[in-house]
Coordinates of C-alpha atoms in Angstrom, one line a residue:
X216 CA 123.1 79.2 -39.8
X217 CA 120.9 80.9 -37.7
X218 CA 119.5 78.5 -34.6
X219 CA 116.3 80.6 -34.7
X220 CA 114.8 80.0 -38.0
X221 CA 111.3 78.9 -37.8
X222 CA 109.1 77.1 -40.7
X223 CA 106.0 77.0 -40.4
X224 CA 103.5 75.4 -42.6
X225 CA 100.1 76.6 -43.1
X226 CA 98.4 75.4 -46.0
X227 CA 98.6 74.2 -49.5
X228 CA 98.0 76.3 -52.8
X229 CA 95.4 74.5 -54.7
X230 CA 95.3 75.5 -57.9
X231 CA 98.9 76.1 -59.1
X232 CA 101.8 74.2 -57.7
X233 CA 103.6 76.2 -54.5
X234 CA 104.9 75.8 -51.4
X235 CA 102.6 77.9 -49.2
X236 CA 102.9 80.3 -46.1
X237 CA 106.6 80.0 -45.4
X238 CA 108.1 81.3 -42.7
X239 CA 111.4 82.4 -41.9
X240 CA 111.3 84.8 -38.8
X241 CA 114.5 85.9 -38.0
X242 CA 114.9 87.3 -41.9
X243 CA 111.0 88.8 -41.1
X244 CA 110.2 86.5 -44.4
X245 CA 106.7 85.1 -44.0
X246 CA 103.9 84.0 -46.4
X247 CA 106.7 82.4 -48.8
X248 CA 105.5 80.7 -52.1
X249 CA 107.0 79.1 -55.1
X250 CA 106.4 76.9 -57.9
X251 CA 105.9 76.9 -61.4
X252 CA 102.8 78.4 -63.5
X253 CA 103.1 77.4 -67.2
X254 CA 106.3 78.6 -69.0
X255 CA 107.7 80.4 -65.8
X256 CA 108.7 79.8 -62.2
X257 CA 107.6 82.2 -59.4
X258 CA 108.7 83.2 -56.0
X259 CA 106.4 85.3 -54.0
X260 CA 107.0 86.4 -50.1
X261 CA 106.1 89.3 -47.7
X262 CA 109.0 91.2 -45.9
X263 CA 108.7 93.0 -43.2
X264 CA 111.6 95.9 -42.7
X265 CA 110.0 97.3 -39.4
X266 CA 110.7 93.7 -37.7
X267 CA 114.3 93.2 -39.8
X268 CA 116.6 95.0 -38.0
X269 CA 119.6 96.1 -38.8
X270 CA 122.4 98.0 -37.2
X271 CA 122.2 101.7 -38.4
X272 CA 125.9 100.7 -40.6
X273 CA 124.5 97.6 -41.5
X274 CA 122.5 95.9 -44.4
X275 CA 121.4 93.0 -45.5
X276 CA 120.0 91.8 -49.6
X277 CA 117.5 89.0 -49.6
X278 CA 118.0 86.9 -52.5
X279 CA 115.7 84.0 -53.5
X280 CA 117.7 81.3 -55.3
X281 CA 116.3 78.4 -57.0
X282 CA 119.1 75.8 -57.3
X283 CA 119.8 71.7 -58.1
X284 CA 120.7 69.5 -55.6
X285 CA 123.9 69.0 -57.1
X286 CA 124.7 72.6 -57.4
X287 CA 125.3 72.8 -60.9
X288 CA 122.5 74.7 -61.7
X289 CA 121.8 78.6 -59.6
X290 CA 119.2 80.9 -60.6
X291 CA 118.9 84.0 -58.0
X292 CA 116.2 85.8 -58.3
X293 CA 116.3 90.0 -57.8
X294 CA 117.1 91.0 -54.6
X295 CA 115.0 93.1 -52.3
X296 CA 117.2 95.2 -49.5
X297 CA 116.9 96.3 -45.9
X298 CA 119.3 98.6 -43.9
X299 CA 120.0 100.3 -41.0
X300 CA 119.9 104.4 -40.8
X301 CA 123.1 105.4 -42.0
X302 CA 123.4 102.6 -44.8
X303 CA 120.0 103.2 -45.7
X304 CA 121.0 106.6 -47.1
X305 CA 124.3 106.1 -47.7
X306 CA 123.2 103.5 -50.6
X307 CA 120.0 105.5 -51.2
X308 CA 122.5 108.4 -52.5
X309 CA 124.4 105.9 -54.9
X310 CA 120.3 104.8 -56.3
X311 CA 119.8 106.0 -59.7
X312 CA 116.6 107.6 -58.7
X313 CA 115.1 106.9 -61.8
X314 CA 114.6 103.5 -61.5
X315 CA 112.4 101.4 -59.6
X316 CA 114.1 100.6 -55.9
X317 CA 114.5 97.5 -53.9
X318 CA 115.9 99.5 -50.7
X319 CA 113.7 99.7 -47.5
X320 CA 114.7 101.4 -44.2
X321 CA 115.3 99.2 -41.5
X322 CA 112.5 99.5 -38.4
X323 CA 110.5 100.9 -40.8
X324 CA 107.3 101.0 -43.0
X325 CA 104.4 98.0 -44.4
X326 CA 105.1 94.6 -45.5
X327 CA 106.9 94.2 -48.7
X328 CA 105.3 92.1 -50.9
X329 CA 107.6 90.8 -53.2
X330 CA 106.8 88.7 -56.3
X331 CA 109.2 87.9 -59.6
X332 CA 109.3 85.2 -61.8
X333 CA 112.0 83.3 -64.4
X334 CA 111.5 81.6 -67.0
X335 CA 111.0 77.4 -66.4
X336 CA 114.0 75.6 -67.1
X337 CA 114.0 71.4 -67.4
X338 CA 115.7 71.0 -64.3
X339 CA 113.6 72.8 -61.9
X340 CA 111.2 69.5 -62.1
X341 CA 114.0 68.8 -59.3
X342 CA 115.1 71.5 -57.4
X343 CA 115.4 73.3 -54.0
X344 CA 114.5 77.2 -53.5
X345 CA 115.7 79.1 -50.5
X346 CA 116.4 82.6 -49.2
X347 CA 119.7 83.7 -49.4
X348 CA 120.3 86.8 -47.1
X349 CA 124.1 88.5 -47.9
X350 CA 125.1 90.6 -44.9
X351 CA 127.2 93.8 -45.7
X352 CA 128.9 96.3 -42.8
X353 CA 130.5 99.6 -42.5
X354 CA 131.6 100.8 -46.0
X355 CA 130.7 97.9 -47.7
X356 CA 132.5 95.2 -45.9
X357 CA 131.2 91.9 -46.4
X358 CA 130.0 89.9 -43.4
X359 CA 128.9 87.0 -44.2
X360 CA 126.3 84.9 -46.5
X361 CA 123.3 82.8 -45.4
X362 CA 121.0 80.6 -47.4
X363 CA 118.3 78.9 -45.8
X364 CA 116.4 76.4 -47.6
X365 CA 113.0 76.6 -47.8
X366 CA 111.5 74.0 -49.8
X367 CA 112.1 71.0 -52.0
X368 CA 110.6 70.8 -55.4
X369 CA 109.8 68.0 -57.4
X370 CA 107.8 68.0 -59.8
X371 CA 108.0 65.3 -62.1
X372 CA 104.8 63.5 -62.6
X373 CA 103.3 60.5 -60.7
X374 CA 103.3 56.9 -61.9
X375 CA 101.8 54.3 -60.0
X376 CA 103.9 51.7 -59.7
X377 CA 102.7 48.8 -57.6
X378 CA 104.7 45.5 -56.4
X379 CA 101.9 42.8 -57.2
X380 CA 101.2 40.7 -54.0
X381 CA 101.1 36.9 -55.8
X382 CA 100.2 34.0 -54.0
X383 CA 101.7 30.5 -53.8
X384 CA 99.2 28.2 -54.1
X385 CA 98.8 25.1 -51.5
X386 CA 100.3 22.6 -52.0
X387 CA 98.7 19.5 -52.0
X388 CA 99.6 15.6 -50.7
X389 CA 97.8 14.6 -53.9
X390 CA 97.6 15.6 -57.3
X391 CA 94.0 14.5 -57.9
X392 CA 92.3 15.8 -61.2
X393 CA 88.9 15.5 -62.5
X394 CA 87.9 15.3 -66.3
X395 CA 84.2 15.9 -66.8
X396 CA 81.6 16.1 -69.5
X397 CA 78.3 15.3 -71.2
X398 CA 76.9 13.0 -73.6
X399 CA 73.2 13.3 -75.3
X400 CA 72.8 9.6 -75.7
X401 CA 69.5 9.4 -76.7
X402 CA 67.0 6.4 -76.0
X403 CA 64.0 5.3 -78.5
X404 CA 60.9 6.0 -75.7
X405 CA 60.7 3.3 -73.5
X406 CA 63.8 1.5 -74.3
X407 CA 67.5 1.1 -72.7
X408 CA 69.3 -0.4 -75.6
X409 CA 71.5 1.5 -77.5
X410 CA 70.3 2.4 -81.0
X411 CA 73.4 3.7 -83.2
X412 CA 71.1 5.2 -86.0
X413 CA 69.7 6.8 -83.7
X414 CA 70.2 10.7 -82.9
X415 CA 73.4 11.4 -83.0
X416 CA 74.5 8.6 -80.5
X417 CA 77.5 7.2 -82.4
X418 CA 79.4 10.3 -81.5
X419 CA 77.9 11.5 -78.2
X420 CA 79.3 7.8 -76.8
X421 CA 82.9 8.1 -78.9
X422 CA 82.8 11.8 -76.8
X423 CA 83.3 9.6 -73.5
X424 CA 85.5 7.3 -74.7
X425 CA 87.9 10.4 -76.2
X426 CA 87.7 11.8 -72.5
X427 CA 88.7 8.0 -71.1
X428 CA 91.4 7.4 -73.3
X429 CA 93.3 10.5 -73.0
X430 CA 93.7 9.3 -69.3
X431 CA 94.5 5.7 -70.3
X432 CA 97.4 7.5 -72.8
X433 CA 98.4 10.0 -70.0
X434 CA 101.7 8.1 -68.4
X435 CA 101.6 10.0 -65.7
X436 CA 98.0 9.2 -64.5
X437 CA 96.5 6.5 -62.4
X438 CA 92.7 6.2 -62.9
X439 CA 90.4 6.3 -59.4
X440 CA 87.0 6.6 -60.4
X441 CA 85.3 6.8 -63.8
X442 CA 81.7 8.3 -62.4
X443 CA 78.2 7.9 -65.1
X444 CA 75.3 9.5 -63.8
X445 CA 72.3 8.8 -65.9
X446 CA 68.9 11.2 -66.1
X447 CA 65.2 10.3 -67.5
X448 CA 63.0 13.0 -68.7
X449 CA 60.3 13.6 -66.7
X450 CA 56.9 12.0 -68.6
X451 CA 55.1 8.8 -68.0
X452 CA 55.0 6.7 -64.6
X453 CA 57.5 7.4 -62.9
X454 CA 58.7 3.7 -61.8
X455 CA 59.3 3.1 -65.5
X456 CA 61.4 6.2 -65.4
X457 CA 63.5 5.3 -62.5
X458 CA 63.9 1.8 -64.0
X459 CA 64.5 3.4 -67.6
X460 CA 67.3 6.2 -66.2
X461 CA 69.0 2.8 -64.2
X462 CA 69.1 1.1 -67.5
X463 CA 70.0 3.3 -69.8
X464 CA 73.2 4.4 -67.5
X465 CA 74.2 0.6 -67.2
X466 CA 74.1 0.7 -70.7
X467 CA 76.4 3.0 -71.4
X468 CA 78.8 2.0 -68.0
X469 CA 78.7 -1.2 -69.9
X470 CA 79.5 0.4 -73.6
X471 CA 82.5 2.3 -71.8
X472 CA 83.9 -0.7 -70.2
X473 CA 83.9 -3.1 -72.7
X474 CA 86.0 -0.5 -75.0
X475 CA 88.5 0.7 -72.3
X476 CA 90.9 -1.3 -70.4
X477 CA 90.0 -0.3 -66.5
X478 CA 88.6 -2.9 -64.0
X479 CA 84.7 -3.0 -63.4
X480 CA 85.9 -1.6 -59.7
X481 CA 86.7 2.2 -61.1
X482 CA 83.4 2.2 -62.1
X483 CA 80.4 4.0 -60.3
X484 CA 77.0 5.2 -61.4
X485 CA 73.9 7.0 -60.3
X486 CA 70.7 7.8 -62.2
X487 CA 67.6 10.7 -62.3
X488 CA 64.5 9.0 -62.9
X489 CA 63.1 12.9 -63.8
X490 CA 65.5 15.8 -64.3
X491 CA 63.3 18.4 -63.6
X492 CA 66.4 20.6 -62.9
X493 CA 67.3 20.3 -66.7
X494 CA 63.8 21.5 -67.0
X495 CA 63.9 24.5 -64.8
X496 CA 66.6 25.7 -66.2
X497 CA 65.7 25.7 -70.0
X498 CA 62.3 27.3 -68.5
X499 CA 64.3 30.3 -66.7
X500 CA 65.9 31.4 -70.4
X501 CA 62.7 30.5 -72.6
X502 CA 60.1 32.7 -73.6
X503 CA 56.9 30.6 -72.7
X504 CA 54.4 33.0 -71.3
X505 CA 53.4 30.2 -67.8
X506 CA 57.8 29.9 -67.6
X507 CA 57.3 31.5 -63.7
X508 CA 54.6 29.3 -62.8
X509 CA 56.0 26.0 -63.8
X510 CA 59.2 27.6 -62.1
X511 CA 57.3 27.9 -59.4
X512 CA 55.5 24.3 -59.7
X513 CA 59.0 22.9 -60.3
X514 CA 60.6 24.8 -57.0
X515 CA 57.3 23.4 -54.7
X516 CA 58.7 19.7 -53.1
X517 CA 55.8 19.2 -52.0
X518 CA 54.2 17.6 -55.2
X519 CA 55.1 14.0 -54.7
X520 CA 57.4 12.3 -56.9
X521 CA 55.0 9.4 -58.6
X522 CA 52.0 11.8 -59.4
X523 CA 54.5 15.5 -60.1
X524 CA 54.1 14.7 -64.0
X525 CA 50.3 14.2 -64.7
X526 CA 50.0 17.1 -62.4
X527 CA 52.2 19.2 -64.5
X528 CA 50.4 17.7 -67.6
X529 CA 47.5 18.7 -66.1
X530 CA 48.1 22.5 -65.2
X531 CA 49.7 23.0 -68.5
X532 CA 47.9 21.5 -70.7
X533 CA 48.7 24.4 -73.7
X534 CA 52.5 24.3 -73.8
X535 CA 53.1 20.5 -72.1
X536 CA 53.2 19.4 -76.3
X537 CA 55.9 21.6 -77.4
X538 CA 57.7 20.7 -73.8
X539 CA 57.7 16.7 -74.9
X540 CA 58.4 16.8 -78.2
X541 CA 61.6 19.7 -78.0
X542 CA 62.9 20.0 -74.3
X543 CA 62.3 16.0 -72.8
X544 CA 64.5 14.6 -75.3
X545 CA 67.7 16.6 -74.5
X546 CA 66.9 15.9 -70.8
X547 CA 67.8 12.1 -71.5
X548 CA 71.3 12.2 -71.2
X549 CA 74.5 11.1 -69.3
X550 CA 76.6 12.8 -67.1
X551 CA 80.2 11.5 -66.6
X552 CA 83.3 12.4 -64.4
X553 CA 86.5 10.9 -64.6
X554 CA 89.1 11.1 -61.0
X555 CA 92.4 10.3 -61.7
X556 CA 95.8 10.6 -59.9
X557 CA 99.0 12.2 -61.3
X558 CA 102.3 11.7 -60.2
X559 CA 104.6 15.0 -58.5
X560 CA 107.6 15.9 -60.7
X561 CA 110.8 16.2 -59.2
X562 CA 112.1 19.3 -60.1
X563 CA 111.4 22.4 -62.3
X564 CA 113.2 21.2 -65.7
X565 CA 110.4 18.3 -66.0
X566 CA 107.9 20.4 -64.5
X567 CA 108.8 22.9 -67.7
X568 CA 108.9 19.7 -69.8
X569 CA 105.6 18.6 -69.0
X570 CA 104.0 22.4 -69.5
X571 CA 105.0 22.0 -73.3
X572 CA 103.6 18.4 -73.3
X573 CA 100.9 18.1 -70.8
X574 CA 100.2 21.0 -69.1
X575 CA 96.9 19.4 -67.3
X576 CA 99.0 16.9 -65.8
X577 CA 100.7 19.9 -63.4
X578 CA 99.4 21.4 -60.1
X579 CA 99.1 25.2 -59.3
X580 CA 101.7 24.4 -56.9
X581 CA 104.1 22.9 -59.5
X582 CA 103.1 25.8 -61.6
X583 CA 104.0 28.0 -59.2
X584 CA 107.5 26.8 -58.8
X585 CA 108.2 26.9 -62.1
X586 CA 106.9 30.7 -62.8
X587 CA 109.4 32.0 -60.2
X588 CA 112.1 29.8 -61.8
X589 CA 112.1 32.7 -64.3
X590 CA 112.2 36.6 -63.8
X591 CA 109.1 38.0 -62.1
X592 CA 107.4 40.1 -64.8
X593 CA 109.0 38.7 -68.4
X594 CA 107.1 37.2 -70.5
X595 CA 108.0 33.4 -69.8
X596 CA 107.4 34.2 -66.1
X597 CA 103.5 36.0 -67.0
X598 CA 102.4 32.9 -69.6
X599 CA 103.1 30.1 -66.7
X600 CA 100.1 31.8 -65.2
X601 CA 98.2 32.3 -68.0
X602 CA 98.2 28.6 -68.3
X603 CA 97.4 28.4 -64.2
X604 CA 94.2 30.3 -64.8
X605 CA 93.0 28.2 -68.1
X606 CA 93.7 24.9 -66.3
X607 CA 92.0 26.3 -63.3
X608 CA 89.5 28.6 -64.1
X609 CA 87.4 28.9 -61.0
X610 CA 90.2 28.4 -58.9
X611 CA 90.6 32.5 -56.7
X612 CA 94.1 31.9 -56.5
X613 CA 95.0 31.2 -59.8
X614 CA 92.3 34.1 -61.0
X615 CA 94.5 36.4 -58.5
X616 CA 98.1 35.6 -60.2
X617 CA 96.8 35.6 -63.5
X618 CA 95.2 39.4 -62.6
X619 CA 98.6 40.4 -61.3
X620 CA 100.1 39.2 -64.8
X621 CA 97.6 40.9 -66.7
X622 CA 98.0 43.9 -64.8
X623 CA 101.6 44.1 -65.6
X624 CA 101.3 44.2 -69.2
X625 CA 98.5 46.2 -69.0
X626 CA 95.5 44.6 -70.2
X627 CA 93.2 45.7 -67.5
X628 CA 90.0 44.5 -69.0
X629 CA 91.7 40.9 -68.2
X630 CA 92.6 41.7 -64.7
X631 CA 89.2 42.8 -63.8
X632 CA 87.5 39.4 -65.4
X633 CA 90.4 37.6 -63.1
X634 CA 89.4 39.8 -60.2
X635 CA 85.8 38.7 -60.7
X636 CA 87.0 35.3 -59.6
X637 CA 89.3 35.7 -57.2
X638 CA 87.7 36.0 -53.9
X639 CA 87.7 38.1 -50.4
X640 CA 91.2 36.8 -49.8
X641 CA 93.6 40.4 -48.6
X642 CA 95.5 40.0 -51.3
X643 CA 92.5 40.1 -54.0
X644 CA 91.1 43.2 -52.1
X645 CA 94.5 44.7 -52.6
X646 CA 94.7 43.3 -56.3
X647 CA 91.3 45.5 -56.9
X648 CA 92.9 48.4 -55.4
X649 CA 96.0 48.6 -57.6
X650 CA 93.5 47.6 -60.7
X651 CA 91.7 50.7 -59.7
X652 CA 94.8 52.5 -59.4
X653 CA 96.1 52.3 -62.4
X654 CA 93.1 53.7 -63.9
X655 CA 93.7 56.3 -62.0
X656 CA 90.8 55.9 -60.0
X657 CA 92.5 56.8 -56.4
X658 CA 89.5 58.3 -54.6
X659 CA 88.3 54.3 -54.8
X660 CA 91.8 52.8 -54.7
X661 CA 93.2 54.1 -51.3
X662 CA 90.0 52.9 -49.1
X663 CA 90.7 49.0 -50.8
X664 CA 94.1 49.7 -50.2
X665 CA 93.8 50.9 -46.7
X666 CA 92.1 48.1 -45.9
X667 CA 94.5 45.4 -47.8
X668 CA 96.9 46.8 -45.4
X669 CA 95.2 46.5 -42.4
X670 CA 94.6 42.8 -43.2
X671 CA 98.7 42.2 -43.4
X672 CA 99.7 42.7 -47.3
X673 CA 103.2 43.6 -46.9
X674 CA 102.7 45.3 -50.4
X675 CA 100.1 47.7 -49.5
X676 CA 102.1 50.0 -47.6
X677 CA 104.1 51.3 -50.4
X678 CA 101.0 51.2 -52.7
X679 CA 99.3 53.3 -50.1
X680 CA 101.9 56.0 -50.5
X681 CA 102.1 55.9 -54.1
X682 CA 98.7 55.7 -54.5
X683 CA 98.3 59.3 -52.1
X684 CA 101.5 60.8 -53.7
X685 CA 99.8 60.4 -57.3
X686 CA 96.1 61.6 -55.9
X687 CA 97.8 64.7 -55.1
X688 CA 99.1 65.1 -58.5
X689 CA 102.4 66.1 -60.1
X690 CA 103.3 69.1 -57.5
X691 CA 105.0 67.0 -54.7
X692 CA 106.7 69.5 -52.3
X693 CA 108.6 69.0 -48.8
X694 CA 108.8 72.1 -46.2
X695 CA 112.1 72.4 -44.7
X696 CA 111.7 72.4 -40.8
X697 CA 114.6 74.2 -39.4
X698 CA 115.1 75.2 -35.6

């Protein structure tokens, strides 16, 4: 082949799939387009004869061929010649003059603008198209064929498909666990005994024993702590209150203990003489029409402590009724936390074990393990970290692996609820950019993508050039650059 042939690339169609502006300057081929429109593929050049020159017994047919890269499939397109003097009307003479001609004298006259088309055939989505120039001498001696390849086709369309950046979760000296909740325990005004006709209190107490025992039953589990934090509503003096939230938490500490089996030491407790928190927040989702200024009373510390309730009595005198009688008694109620320690497992047939059994006795870390113990993307591999993200729910890295598992199987309403949760880490900034470009969204997928690769995510990288090949849609086309 030539050493001379030049490709230069200018610019892109935009509207119809083509390789644009071609250049191949020592067959005077220049402005060289193909690609397919609908039902047909097309090939469209300019030739030059005045710069194509030929010896005066010499021709040469230009050809453009659209062909497979394994060769088994040719389609030449019609042929457009340019010859020297002598061969010019030597073949000129063997023309049937009434038909259309394809000969041009050599040295001679405008640009050629050639354009033809075929009809599209399934395995041009891959294919290469060139220029083939076939060089004929004296009486019609062949010398010599040249195809030069001037673009790759491939035009299959784009599917993002991302390698999911999951991350193993830290793992920890000890597995410490917290079981929390709350119990409506409610107190006769004035009083810290336990009435069991009153309220419901019968089962708002059996609710912390449940929560106790199912750590006394859990083998596995060493208790630490067993945490009761008592709260008063805030009315009358509030001495009596602090003594009354004191009581009524001892009251309960001593209710707890008396029916479980774990030392007086694990014990711990702490009390609320007022909760005007509770308060506050029933206040920000009621409809009362002073709600903002007894916010706003409630938020001001400096109203102290002993007189805050007459005052708030006092400046809301038309609600403060229907306050006592519906929102106090709610506010008297227990808060409890239970810490307890559970032992590692060994290896990842007892960590699988315990996932069927007891699945809150396991770490992230030990749920880790065992998700890669299985093959990344089946379905045994995506539920290990659906159970991460329910034992952990505000945990980011857990909310990051069960987005990438959600993501896979294609529930992206899921992923984005994960996403939500999972942080400014790299790899949830790149877990929002392959969210986003799967939707298709790549206009707002590259820049979050970008980014995730600037901060280190080995995965970005590829998603970046997925994510631009698909942006540019289904028309992907290299240029041949040929000295």
């Amino acid at each position: 082949m030539n050493n001379n042939i030049l490709l230069a690339i200018l610019a892109a169609a935009a509207a119809i799939p083509l390789a644009s502006a071609q250049n191949v300057r020592h067959l005077s081929v220049s402005d060289f387009e193909t690609g397919r429109d609908g039902s047909r593929f097309f090939v469209n050049m300019n030739v030059d004869p005045a710069k194509l020159d030929q010896r005066t017994n010499r021709r040469v047919e230009l050809f453009p061929v659209i062909y497979s890269a394994d060769s088994t499939h040719r389609v030449a397109l019609p042929s457009l010649t340019v010859a020297g003097r002598n061969m010019y009307y030597s073949t000129l003479r063997n023309v049937d003059t009434a038909q259309p001609t394809s000969l041009y004298r050599s040295g001679r006259g405008p640009v050629v603008n050639y354009s033809h088309s075929v009809p599209y055939e399934d395995w041009m989505e891959v294919c290469t198209v060139g220029v083939e120039a076939r060089n004929t001498g004296c009486c019609g001696e062949p010398q010599g064929n040249e195809l030069v390849p001037v673009s790759d086709l491939d035009l299959r369309p784009r599917r993002f498909q991302p390698h999911f950046a999951y991350v193993a979760p830290v793992d920890t000296a000890t597995k410490r666990f917290n079981l929390s909740g709350r119990a409506n325990v409610r107190f006769i005004v004035n009083k810290t005994n336990i009435d069991w006709k009153y309220a419901n209190n019968y089962v708002e107490l059996d609710s912390i024993l449940r929560t106790v025992n199912a750590v006394k039953d859990n083998p596995d589990a060493t208790v630490d702590s067993i945490f009761l934090k008592g709260f008063a509503s805030p009315e009358g003096p509030y001495d009596n209150n602090v003594r009354l939230a004191k009581g009524r938490t001892e009251v309960i500490k001593e209710y707890v203990r008396k029916n479980s089996t774990f030392p007086a030491s694990v014990y711990h407790t702490a009390s609320v003489p007022e909760d005007w928190a509770g308060l506050r927040a029933w206040l920000v989702t009621s409809s009362l029409a002073d709600k903002d200024a007894m916010i706003a009373f409630i938020d001001d510390s400096s109203i102290p402590a002993p007189v805050r309730n007459d005052e708030f009595r006092r400046r809301f005198p038309k609600d403060y009724p229907f306050i006592l009688d519906n929102v106090y008694p709610p506010l008297r109620h227990t808060e409890y936390r239970i810490t307890y320690t559970v032992r590692k497992y060994l290896n990842v047939d007892e960590i699988r074990e315990v996932m069927r059994t007891r699945p809150y006795n396991l770490s992230q870390n030990e749920l880790f393990l065992l998700a890669n113990s299985y093959k990344a993307g089946s379905p045994e591999y995506d539920e290990v970290f659906e159970v991460a993200v329910r034992l952990f729910p505000d945990n980011t890295t857990a909310n990051l692996n069960a987005a990438n598992t959600a993501m896979h199987r294609g529930d992206y309403a899921a992923a984005r609820r994960y996403l939500d949760r999972a942080g400014d880490a790299p790899e949830a900034v790149y877990g929002r950019g392959v969210l986003l470009a799967l939707e298709g969204n790549y206009s707002e997928a590259l820049p979050l993508l970008r980014k995730a690769q600037q901060l280190g995510v080995a995965e970005a990288a590829e998603a970046v050039g997925q994510a631009e090949m698909c942006q540019a849609g289904p028309n992907g086309i290299t240029y041949y650059d040929v000295d």
